[in-house]
Structure formats: structure tokens, C-alpha cells
XYZ file of C-alpha atoms in Angstrom:
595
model
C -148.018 -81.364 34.089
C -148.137 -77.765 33.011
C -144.703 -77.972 31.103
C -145.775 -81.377 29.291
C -148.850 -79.885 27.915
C -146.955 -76.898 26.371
C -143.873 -79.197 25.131
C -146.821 -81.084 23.369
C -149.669 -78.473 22.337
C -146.738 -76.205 21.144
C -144.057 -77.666 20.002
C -145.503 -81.099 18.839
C -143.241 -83.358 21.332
C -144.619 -85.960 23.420
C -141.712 -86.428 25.974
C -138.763 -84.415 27.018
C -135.039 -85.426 25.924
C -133.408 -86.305 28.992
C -132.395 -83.336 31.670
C -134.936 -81.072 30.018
C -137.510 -81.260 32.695
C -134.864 -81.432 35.150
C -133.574 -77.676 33.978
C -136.742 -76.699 32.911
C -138.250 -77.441 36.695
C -134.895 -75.665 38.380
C -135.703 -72.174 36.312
C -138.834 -72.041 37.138
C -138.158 -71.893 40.855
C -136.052 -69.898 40.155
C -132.534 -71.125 40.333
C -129.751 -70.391 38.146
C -128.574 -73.232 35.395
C -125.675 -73.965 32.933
C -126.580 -75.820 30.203
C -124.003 -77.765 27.840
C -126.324 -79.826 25.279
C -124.972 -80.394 21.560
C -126.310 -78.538 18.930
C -130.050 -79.825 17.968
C -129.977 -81.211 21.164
C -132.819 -79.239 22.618
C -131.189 -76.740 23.730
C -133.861 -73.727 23.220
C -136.700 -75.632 24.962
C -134.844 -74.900 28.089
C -135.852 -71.771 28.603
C -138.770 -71.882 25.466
C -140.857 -73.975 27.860
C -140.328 -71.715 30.836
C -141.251 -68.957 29.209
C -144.752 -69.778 28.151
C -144.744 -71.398 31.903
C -144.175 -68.259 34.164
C -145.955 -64.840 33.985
C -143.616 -62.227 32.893
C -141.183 -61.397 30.115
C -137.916 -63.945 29.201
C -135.368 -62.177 27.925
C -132.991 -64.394 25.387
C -129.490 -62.486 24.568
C -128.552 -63.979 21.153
C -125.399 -62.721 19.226
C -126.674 -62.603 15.580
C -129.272 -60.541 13.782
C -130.409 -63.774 11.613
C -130.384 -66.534 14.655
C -132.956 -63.762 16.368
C -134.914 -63.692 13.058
C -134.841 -67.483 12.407
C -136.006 -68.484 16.091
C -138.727 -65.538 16.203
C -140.114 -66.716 12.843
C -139.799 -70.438 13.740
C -141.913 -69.471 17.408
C -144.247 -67.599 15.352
C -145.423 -70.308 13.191
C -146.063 -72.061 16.666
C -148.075 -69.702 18.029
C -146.117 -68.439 20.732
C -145.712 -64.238 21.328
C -141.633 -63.598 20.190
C -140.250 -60.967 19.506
C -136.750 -59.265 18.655
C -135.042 -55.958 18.571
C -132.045 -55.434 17.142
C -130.420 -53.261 14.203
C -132.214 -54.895 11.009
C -134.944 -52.631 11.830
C -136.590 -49.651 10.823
C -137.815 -47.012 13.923
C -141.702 -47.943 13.373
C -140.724 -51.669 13.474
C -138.929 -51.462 16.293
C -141.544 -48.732 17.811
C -144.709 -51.876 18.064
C -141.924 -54.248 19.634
C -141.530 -51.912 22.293
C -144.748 -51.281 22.752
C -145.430 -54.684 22.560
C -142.945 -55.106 25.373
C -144.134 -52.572 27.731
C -148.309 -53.685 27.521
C -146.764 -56.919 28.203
C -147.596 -58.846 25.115
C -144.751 -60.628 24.692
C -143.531 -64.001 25.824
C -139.874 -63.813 25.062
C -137.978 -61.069 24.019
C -134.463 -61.677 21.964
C -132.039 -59.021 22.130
C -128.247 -58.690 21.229
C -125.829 -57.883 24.204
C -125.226 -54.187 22.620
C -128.450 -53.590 23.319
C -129.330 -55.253 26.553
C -126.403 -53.021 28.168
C -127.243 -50.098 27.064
C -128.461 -47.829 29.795
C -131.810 -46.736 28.374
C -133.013 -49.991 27.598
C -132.260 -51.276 30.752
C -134.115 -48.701 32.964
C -136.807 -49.295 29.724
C -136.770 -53.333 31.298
C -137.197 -51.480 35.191
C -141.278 -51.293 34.043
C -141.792 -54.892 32.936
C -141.557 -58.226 34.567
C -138.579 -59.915 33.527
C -139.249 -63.658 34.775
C -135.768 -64.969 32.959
C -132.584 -64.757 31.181
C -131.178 -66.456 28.829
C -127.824 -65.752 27.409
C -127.147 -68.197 24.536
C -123.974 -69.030 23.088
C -122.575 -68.480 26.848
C -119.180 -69.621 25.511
C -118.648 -66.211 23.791
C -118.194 -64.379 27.620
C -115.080 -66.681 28.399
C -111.390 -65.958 27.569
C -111.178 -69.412 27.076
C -113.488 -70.018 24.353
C -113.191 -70.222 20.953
C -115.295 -67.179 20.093
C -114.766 -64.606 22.890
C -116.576 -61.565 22.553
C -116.230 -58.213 24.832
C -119.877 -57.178 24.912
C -120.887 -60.883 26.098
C -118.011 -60.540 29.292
C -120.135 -57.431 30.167
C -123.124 -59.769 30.805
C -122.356 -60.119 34.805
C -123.231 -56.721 35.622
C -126.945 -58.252 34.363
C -126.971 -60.088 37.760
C -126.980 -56.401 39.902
C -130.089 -55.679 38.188
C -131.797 -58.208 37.933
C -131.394 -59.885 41.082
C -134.019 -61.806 41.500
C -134.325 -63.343 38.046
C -133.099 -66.332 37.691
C -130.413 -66.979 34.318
C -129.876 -69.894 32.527
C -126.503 -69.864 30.349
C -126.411 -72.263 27.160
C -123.789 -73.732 25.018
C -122.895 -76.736 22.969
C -119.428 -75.958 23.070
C -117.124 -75.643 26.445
C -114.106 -77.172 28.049
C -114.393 -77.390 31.753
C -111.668 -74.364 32.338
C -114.400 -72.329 29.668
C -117.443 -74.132 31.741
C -116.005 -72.513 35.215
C -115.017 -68.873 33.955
C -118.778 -69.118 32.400
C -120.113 -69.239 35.916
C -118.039 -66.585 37.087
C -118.185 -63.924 34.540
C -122.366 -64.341 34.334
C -122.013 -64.490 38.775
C -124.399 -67.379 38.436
C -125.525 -68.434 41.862
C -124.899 -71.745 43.026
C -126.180 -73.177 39.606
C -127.560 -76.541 38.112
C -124.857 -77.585 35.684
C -126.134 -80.030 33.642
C -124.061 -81.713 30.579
C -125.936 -83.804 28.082
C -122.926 -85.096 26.588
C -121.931 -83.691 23.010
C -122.431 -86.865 21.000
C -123.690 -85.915 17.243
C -124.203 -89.790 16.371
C -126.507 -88.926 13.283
C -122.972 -87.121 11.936
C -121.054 -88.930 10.093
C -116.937 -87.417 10.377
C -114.954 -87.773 7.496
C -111.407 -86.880 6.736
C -108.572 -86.666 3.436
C -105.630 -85.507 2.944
C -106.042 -82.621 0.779
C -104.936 -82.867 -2.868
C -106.344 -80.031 -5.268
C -108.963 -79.454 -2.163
C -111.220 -77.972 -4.438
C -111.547 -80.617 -7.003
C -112.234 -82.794 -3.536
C -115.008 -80.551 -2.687
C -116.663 -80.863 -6.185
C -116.720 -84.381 -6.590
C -118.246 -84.787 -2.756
C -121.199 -82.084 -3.193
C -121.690 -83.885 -6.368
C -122.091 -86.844 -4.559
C -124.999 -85.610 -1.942
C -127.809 -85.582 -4.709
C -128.848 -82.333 -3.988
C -129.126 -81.932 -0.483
C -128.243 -78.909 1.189
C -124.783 -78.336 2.640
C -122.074 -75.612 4.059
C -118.189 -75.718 2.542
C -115.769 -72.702 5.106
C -112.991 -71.986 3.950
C -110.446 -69.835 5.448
C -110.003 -66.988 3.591
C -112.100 -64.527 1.174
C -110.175 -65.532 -1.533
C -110.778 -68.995 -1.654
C -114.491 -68.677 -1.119
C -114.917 -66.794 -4.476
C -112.847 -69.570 -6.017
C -114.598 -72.711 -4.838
C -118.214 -70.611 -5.211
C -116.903 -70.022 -9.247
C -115.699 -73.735 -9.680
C -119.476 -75.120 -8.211
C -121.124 -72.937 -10.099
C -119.422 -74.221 -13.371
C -119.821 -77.994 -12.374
C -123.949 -77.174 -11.622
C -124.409 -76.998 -8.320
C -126.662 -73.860 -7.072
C -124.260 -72.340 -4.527
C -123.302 -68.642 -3.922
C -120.442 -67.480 -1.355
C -120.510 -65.746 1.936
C -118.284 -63.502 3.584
C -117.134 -60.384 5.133
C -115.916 -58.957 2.232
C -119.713 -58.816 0.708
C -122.407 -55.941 1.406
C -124.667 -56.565 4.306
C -127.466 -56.831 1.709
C -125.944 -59.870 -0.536
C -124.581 -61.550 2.484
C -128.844 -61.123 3.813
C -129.608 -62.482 -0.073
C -127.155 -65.379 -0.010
C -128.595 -66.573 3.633
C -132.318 -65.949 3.008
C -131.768 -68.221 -0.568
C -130.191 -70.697 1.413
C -132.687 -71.264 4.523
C -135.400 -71.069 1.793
C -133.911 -74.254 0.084
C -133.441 -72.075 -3.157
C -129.699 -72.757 -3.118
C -128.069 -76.389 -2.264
C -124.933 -74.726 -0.797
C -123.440 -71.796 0.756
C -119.605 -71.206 0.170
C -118.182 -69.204 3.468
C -115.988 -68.221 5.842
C -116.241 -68.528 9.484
C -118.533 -65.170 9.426
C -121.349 -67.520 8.628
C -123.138 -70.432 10.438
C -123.461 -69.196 14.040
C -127.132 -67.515 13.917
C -128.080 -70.584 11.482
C -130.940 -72.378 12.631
C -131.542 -74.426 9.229
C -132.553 -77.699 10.482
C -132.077 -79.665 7.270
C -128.557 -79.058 6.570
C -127.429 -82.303 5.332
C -123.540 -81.708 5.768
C -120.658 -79.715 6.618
C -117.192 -79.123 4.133
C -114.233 -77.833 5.708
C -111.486 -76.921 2.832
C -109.381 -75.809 5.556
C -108.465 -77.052 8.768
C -110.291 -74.877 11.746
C -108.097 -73.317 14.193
C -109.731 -75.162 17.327
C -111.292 -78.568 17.938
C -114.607 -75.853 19.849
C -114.927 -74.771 15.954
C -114.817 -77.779 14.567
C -117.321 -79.100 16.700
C -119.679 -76.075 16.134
C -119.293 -75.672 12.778
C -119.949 -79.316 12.395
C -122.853 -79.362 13.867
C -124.467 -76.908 11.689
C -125.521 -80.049 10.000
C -128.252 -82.454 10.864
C -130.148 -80.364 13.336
C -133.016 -82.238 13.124
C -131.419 -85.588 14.072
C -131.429 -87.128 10.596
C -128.235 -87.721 8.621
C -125.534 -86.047 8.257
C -122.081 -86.276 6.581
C -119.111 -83.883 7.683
C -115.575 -83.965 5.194
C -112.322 -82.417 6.934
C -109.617 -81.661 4.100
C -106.587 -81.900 5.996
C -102.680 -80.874 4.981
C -99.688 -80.246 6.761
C -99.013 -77.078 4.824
C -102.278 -75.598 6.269
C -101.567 -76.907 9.318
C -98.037 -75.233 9.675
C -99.510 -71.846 8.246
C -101.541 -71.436 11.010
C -99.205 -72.282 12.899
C -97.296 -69.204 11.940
C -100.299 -66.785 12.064
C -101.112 -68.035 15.903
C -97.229 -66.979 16.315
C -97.390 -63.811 14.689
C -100.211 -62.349 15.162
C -101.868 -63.275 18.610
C -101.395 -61.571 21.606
C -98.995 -62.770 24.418
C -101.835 -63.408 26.799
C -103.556 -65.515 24.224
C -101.042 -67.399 22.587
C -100.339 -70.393 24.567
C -104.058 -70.928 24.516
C -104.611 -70.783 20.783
C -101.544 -72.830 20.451
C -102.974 -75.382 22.654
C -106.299 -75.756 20.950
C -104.554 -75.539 17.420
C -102.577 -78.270 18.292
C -105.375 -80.148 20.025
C -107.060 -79.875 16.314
C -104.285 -81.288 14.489
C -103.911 -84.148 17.100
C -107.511 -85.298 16.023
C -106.983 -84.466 11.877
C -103.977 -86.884 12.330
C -105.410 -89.818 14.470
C -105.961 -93.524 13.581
C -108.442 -94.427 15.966
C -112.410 -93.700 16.296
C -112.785 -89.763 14.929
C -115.827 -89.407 17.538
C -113.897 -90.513 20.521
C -111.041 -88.600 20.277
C -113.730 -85.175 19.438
C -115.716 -86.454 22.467
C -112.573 -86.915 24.627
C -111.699 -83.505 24.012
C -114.811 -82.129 26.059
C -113.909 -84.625 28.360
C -117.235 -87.106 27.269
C -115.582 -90.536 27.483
C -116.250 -93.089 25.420
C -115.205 -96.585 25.316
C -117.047 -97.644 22.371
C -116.071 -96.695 18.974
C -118.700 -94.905 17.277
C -119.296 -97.285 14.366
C -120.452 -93.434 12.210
C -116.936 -92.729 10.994
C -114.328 -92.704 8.417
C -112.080 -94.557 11.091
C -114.601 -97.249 12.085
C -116.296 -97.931 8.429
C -112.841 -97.956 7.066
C -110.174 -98.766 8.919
C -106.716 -97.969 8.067
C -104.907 -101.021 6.504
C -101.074 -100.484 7.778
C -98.089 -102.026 5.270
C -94.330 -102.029 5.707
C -93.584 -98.676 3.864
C -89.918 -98.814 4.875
C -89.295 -98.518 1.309
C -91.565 -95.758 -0.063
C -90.303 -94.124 2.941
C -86.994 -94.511 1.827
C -87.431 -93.470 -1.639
C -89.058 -89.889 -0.484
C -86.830 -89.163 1.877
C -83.410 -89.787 -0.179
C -85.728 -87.668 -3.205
C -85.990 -85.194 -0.881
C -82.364 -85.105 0.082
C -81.265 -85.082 -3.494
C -83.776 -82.333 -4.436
C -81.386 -80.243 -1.320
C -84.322 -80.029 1.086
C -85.603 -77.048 -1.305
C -88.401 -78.269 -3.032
C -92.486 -78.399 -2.587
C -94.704 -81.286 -1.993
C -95.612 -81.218 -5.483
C -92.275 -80.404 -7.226
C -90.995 -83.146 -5.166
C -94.447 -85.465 -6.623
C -93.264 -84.564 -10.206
C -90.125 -85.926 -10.032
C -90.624 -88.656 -7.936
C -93.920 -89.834 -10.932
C -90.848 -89.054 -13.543
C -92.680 -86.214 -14.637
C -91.162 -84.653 -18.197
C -92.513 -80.615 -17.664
C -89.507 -77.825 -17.970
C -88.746 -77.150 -14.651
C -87.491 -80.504 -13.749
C -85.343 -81.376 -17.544
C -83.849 -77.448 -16.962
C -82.663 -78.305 -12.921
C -81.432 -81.865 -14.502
C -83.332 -83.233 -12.007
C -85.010 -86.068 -14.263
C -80.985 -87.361 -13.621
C -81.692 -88.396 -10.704
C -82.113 -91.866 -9.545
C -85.397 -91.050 -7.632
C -86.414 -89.777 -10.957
C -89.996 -91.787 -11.788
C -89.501 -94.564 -8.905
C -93.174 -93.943 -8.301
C -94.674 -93.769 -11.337
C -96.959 -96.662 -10.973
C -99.017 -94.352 -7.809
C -101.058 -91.112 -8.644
C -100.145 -88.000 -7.325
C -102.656 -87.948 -4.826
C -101.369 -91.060 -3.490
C -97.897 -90.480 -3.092
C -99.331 -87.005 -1.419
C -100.655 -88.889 0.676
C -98.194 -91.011 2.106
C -95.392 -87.600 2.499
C -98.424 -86.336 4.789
C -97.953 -89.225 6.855
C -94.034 -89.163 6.621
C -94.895 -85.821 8.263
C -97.483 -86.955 10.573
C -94.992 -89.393 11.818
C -91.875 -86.675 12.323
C -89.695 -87.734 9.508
C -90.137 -84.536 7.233
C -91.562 -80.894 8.251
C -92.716 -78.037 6.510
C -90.678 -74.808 6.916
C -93.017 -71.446 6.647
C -89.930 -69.555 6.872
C -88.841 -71.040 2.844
C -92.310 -70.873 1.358
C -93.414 -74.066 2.962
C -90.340 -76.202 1.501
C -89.690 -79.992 2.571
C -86.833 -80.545 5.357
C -85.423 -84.019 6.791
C -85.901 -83.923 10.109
C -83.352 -85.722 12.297
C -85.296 -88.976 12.779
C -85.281 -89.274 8.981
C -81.287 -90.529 9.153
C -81.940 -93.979 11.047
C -85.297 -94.461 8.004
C -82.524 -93.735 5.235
C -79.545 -96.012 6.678
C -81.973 -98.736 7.069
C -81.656 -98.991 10.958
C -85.635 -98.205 11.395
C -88.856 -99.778 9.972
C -91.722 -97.322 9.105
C -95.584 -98.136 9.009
C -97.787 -96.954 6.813
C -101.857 -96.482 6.025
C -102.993 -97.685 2.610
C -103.847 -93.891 1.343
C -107.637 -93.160 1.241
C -108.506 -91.143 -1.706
C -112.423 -90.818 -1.387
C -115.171 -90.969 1.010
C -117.508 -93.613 0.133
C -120.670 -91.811 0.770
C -123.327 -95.275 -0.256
C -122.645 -96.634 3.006
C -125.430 -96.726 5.077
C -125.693 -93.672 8.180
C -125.709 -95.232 11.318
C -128.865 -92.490 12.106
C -130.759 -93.257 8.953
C -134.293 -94.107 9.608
C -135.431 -97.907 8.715
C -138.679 -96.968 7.442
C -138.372 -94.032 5.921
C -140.461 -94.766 2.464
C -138.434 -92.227 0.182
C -140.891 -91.459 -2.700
C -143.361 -90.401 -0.018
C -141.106 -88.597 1.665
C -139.865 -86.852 -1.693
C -143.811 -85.719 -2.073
C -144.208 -84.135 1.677
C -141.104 -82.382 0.648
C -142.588 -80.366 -1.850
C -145.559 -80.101 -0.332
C -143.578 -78.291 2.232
C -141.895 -76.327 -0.098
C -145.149 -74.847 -1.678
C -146.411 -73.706 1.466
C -143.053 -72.231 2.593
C -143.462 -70.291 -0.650
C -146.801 -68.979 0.059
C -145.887 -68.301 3.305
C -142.943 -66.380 2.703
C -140.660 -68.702 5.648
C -138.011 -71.458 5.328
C -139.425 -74.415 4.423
C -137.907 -76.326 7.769
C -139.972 -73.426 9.799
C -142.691 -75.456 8.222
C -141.674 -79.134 9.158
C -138.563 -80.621 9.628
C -137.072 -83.260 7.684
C -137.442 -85.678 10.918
C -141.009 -84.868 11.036
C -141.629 -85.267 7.510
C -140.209 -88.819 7.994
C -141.982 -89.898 11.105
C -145.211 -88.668 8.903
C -143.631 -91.254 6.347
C -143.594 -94.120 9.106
C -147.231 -93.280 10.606
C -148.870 -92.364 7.727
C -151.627 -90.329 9.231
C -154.818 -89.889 7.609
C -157.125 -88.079 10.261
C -156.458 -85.287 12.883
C -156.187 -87.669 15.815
C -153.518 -89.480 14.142
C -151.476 -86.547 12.887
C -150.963 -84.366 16.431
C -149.515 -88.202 16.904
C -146.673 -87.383 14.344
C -143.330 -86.020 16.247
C -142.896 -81.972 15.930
C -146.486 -81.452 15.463
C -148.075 -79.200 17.597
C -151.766 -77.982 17.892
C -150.753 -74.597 15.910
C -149.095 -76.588 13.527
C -152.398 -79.470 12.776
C -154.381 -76.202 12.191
C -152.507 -74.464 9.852
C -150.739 -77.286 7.627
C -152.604 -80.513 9.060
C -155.918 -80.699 6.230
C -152.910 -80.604 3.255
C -150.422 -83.068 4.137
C -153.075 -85.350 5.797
C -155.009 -85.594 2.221
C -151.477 -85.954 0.289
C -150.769 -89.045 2.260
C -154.725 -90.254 1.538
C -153.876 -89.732 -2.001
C -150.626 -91.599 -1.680
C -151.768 -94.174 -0.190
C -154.881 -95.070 -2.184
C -152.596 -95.043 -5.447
C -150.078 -97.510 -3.886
């Protein structure tokens, strides 16, 4: 009873997501829990509600300065007593949160696991009651995650001090051998495991075969009408080239990485939560700690080095349950290079691992079937249904006899000596007249122009395939040069048939999201948005810490026009009606009257 009347007076919910009050209930009395729930899958109100629930202090271990910042601000706005501690702060700052702390004003407390270790701050915790712990992101104390981290393995000793408090460990991101050395490092006792599945349905997964990636990336963002959106790539380099290339074609976007000061990388993420640019350009240094709820989709130039990145890095988008698009540009050359760095420069106890979930990566870049099921499969959620939400299922590969084009490649190949590029060996095969091919002679050939009716991108297209399918490799060793694999013979002297998938060379982005709202009235909807964004700027806060999208378009839907109606509205809590309810409930009176 208690629990419901927070989740709705606070938060604005009027029912718990399923296994919520199930976790929620086990805390409380004081049992240890494990909690694997997708990203914007409610994840937080495990141990949010609990908090406000018990007398004493919760103590949340987060691993970013700006997730702590983000969540504080967001509980703020809800009325509830947050806090954090961490770096970002000046000595008086961080003076009143300790004092704060210790006259027991405080509902939850986040802290980084530096910090929670540290000796003094632990006999500090000896005078206050500390009712829970929550470690979030628990996948960064196993070996066997994607995104280990030393000072999160240290986390067990937690459980000889504080050995009555219950802890609750959260992630949207674990296999089962990461799920059991979870357990083990934290020395959870006898826990409640409970998996919610990691189905994203409102994302949409997308895949090409990259050909001039960033050209790819342009024409997509241009294609999302302004919405907000994250493009990683995988090295510095490449972020400062994409971020210059957006910039020229219009698009408000500024880059993100290591390589930048700690103050522009604070600039370029405070711009972005605030809605004041459409896209941030990164590397994998940003997007943990961000809780923007109305990221509308998720770039990857490069291929990620781990199906448990993909996932999480995916789901950075459409937090708040509305739609979301996520584009994987995907080549062999990339694929191989990484290859090669895993082999080079991981250690011997963690290179059959990496190699594993590398390869696990490229196995689902390279399928044919359902994108979702084989993601799902991975974490061992089955499905038998195909999703319906992907490139696969909206689009499905239409296979040809490409016994011939096979042919033709292959013997170009063989004539160019197995030393030439993908795109050297494009040139000549398109007939091509640029110097380096009429120098070599090579426009002698009789490959020379046999597929000059196809653009480059789709004969690129079909070599990744002949590559997919074992006929050609990539050798790092040459520069990444083209080599006839054995199999390749029987394809050339005629003795084997190959199939092929009609090349896809863009996503087709006016097809209807499977998570898309039916009656979502969009000029409405385009008015609470600003709305929202005016009072974010007065407020000085991220206009999603205001509403989010999904609660803007349930407003849409019920069209509230009195108090009663409006705590009706889903993510509006009794904090919230006070604060923001009198504006947006006499913008929708205007609306309506004009209509």
C-alpha cells in the first residue's frame, strides 16, 4: 500500500512494471536481489521506492560524475531528498552534503566506488543508518563483462561492514557466466534474481554495409527531422571528422571524447541533455552516466567490440519507451582490424573472452534472420517470434543466383594478384578510367568494367557478402588486401552455386515504429514541447527532467484540462502537478478551444 502511494504521489505512475513490487517487497525485508531489467526498464525504482519506504540512508554506488548529477537533479524536481558526492565539487559543496548526511536529511546518497572504499568515509557511514545498497551498473565488478572495472571488484568487502544491510545489484547487461561471478564478487546472500527480459521493442535495429560511413551517417541524421541522437565511433580521429562533416551539412552536433578537456567534454554533455544540440559525436567515453530520456536514436560508424556494448549503447535511445531507431555500419575491414587489436594487445587471460564476444558481435552484424532474436538469444531471452521492429523483418532479404557476380569478383580479384583493396578492386571492376588503373594496365583486363551498370556501393556490397560467406578474406598483415580463400576454387570452376541478398543501400526510415503511439496528435504535442523547453530554461535543468516525451504524449491522448485529470496523466506526480501542472493544463485549454 505504502510503496503504491509513493510510486504514484512521487513519481507519477499508477502501477508497477512487472517484478517491481516483487524486488521492491524482497529489499525491504531485507533480502539481497539481482536485478537484470533493460535500460528504461525501471530499473532505478527498485531501490528509489525503497528508499523513501524505510527509515535510514540508501546508499546508490554509480560510476559516473554526470549519471549522479542527472538522477539527483531528476529526484529533485520530484521532491525527494538526493544527494551526491563525488569529485565535481568544491569543499563547501561537498561540506552541506555531509552534513546533510550525518543530521540525517537525506534519502539516498550516490557515491562513486573510489569514494565508498575509502577508509574515512566508511567509518564517516559507522554514525548513520544505512538501510540499503545499491551498486548500479553491477556488470562493471565481473571479469566477464564488457566494462570491468577494479574499484567496482572491491565492492564485496562492502558486505563485512555492512552486514546487515541488505544490497540490491542492477544491470541491463549480463550473460549468465557475468550474472553468477556478480553474486560472488558483491557475496550477495542467497539473493532474488529476477530477469525482466532485455527486449527494447520501441528500438528499431538497423544495419548497412558501410560505404563512405560518413556520408551514411549524414544522410540518416538528416533524415530524423531534428530529433536528438548519439553517432560512436571508434577512435578520436574519426569523431572530429564526422563532428566537422555535420556541422557543414547543418546539423547542431559537437564531438566527445577523451582527448577533450574535462570542461568541453562537461559543455558538450550539458548542451546536449538541454536539447541545445541534436547530436553528440563520441567515442565509447560517453553514454554510460546518460540519463537523457528522449534520445531518439543511436549511430554506430563502427562496429562495437561486444554484442554487451552494443546492447548498452543501443539503448541509450528511447528511454522513455517511445521510438527509437538504431543504424549499425558494418564492414569486414573493421571487423578484421579488431580482430588484430584483440590479438595484439589483450592480455592472455582475457583474450579468448574478448575473442568470443567479438566474434559473437560479428555473428549478429552478418545474420539474415530477425536482428532482435539473435541480440535477445545472446542473453539467453528466447524468442520464437520475430520482432516485426527490424531491418530483417520490414525488409527481408530477397536472395538471387549470384553465381555469376560471384564469379566475376573473384576471377577480378585473381587477376588483380590477390593485392588489391575493396575499392581499387570496385574501380576496375565499374571500368573506372583514373591513373592508377591505365598506369598498372589493368583497364586490359577482361574484368575491366563488367560491372559498370551497379554503383560502387552496390558491388561493395555484394564482396562483403562474398566475405560473409568465406569465399574472400581480408589480410591485416598486407594493409587489409583481398585474398581467395580456398572455397573460392569450386565458385570459379563452376562446380558450386552461390546465393546472394539483393544489396540494401538505405534504411527507409517512413515506415511506421512498431512502438509509435496511435493517438499521439503531433501539433499538440509539438506545443507541450516547447512549453517544456521554456521552463527547462528558466529552470536551469534538462528539459526531459521536466517531462518526458512519453508523458508529453499521454498528455496529448488525455487532454487534461483540470487538476484531477492531470495527476491522471502517466509520469505525473504530486510534486510535479504543483510546480508545472497550472501551465501545461491552460496550453491544452487554449489548444483545444482553437481546434
Amino acid at each position: 500500500m505504502l510503496c503504491g502511494k509513493i510510486l504514484k504521489d512521487t513519481f507519477g505512475y499508477p502501477e508497477f512494471r512487472p517484478g517491481q513490487l516483487e524486488v521492491i517487497e524482497a529489499v525491504i525485508s531485507g533480502q539481497d536481489a539481482l536485478i537484470l531489467l533493460p535500460t528504461g526498464g525501471g530499473k532505478s525504482l527498485c531501490y528509489q521506492v525503497p528508499a523513501l519506504a524505510m527509515d535510514g540512508l540508501t546508499l546508490v554506488v554509480s560510476p559516473l560524475i554526470s549519471l549522479m548529477q542527472d538522477q539527483v537533479q531528476q529526484l529533485s524536481t520530484q521532491g525527494v531528498k538526493a544527494a551526491y558526492l563525488n569529485s565535481s565539487q568544491d569543499p563547501e559543496e561537498a561540506q552541506k552534503v555531509n552534513d546533510a548526511l550525518h543530521e540525517g536529511e537525506l534519502d539516498l546518497l550516490y557515491v562513486a566506488p573510489e569514494r565508498l572504499l575509502q577508509s574515512y568515509f566508511l567509518n564517516s557511514l559507522a554514525k548513520v543508518k544505512v538501510s540499503l545498497i545499491a551498486i548500479d551498473e553491477a556488470h562493471c565488478v565481473s571479469h566477464w563483462g564488457h566494462d570491468f572495472r577494479q574499484d567496482y571488484r572491491n565492492l564485496g568487502r562492502l558486505k563485512s561492514v555492512f552486514i546487515d544491510t541488505p544490497f540490491i545489484a542492477l544491470t541491463a547487461t549480463a550473460d549468465h557466466a557475468t550474472q553468477v561471478d556478480i553474486q560472488h564478487q558483491l557475496g550477495l546472500v542467497d539473493p532474488l534474481v529476477y530477469k525482466g527480459g532485455f527486449d527494447r521493442p520501441n528500438i528499431r535495429y538497423n544495419l548497412l554495409a558501410k560505404y563512405k560511413g560518413f556520408d551514411q551517417v549524414v544522410t540518416f541524421v538528416k533524415q530524423q527531422d531534428g530529433a536528438a541522437g548519439i553517432v560512436y565511433c571508434n577512435s578520436r580521429a574519426k569523431v572530429d571528422d564526422l563532428t566537422v562533416r555535420l556541422q557543414s551539412a547543418g546539423i547542431k552536433c559537437d564531438a566527445y571524447h577523451a582527448g577533450l578537456d574535462t570542461g568541453t567534454r562537461e559543455f558538450v554533455q550539458t548542451q546536449f541533455l538541454k536539447d541545445d544540440l541534436q547530436v553528440v559525436v563520441a567515442t565509447v567515453a560517453f553514454g554510460m552516466g546518460i540519463n537523457k530520456s528522449n534520445v531518439r536514436f543511436v549511430v554506430h560508424h563502427d562496429v562495437p567490440r561486444s554484442v554487451e556494448s552494443y546492447y548498452q549503447e543501443t539503448g541509450r535511445a528511447g528511454r522513455d519507451g517511445m521510438p527509437a531507431e538504431a543504424l549499425l555500419l558494418f564492414d569486414e575491414r573493421d571487423a578484421a582490424r579488431i580482430k588484430q587489436w584483440i590479438s595484439t594487445g589483450t592480455s592472455a587471460d582475457r583474450f579468448d573472452i574478448e575473442m568470443q564476444k567479438f566474434e559473437a558481435m560479428e555473428s549478429f552484424a552478418e545474420a539474415q534472420t530477425c536482428r532482435r532474436q539473435v541480440l535477445l538469444n545472446y542473453f539467453s531471452d528466447y524468442r520464437e517470434e520475430q520482432c516485426g521492429n527490424c531491418d530483417i523483418c520490414l525488409d527481408p532479404p530477397k536472395m538471387f543466383d549470384g553465381t555469376t557476380q560471384a564469379q566475376q569478383l573473384l576471377s577480378c580479384v585473381l587477376r588483380l594478384k590477390q593485392d588489391t583493396s575493396v575499392q581499387y578492386l570496385i574501380d576496375v571492376f565499374r571500368g573506372k578510367s583514373i591513373r592508377r588503373i591505365l598506369d598498372n594496365q589493368h583497364n586490359e583486363l577482361s574484368t575491366y568494367g563488367l560491372g559498370k551498370e551497379q554503383s560502387d556501393t552496390y558491388w561493395h556490397n555484394l564482396i562483403q557478402q562474398l566475405i560473409h560467406q568465406g569465399l574472400l578474406r581480408i589480410d591485416m598483415t598486407m594493409s587489409g588486401i583481398l585474398r581467395l580463400n580456398e572455397s573460392a576454387r569450386a565458385v570459379l570452376k563452376g562446380d558450386r552455386t552461390i546465393q546472394l541478398a539483393v544489396p540494401k543501400l538505405s534504411i527507409d526510415t517512413s515506415k511506421r515504429n512498431k512502438a509509435e503511439p496511435v493517438n499521439i496528435d503531433r501539433q499538440l504535442f509539438a506545443k507541450l514541447k516547447h512549453l517544456r523547453k521554456q521552463i527547462a530554461e528558466e529552470d536551469n535543468v534538462p528539459a526531459f527532467v521536466i517531462f518526458s516525451d512519453a508523458t508529453l504524449a499521454d498528455m496529448t491522448d488525455k487532454t487534461p484540462v483540470n487538476e484531477t485529470e492531470f495527476i491522471g496523466v502517466n509520469g505525473v506526480g504530486q510534486r510535479k502537478l504543483e510546480r508545472y501542472g497550472k501551465a501545461f493544463i491552460s496550453l491544452i485549454e487554449d489548444y483545444l478551444a482553437t481546434r
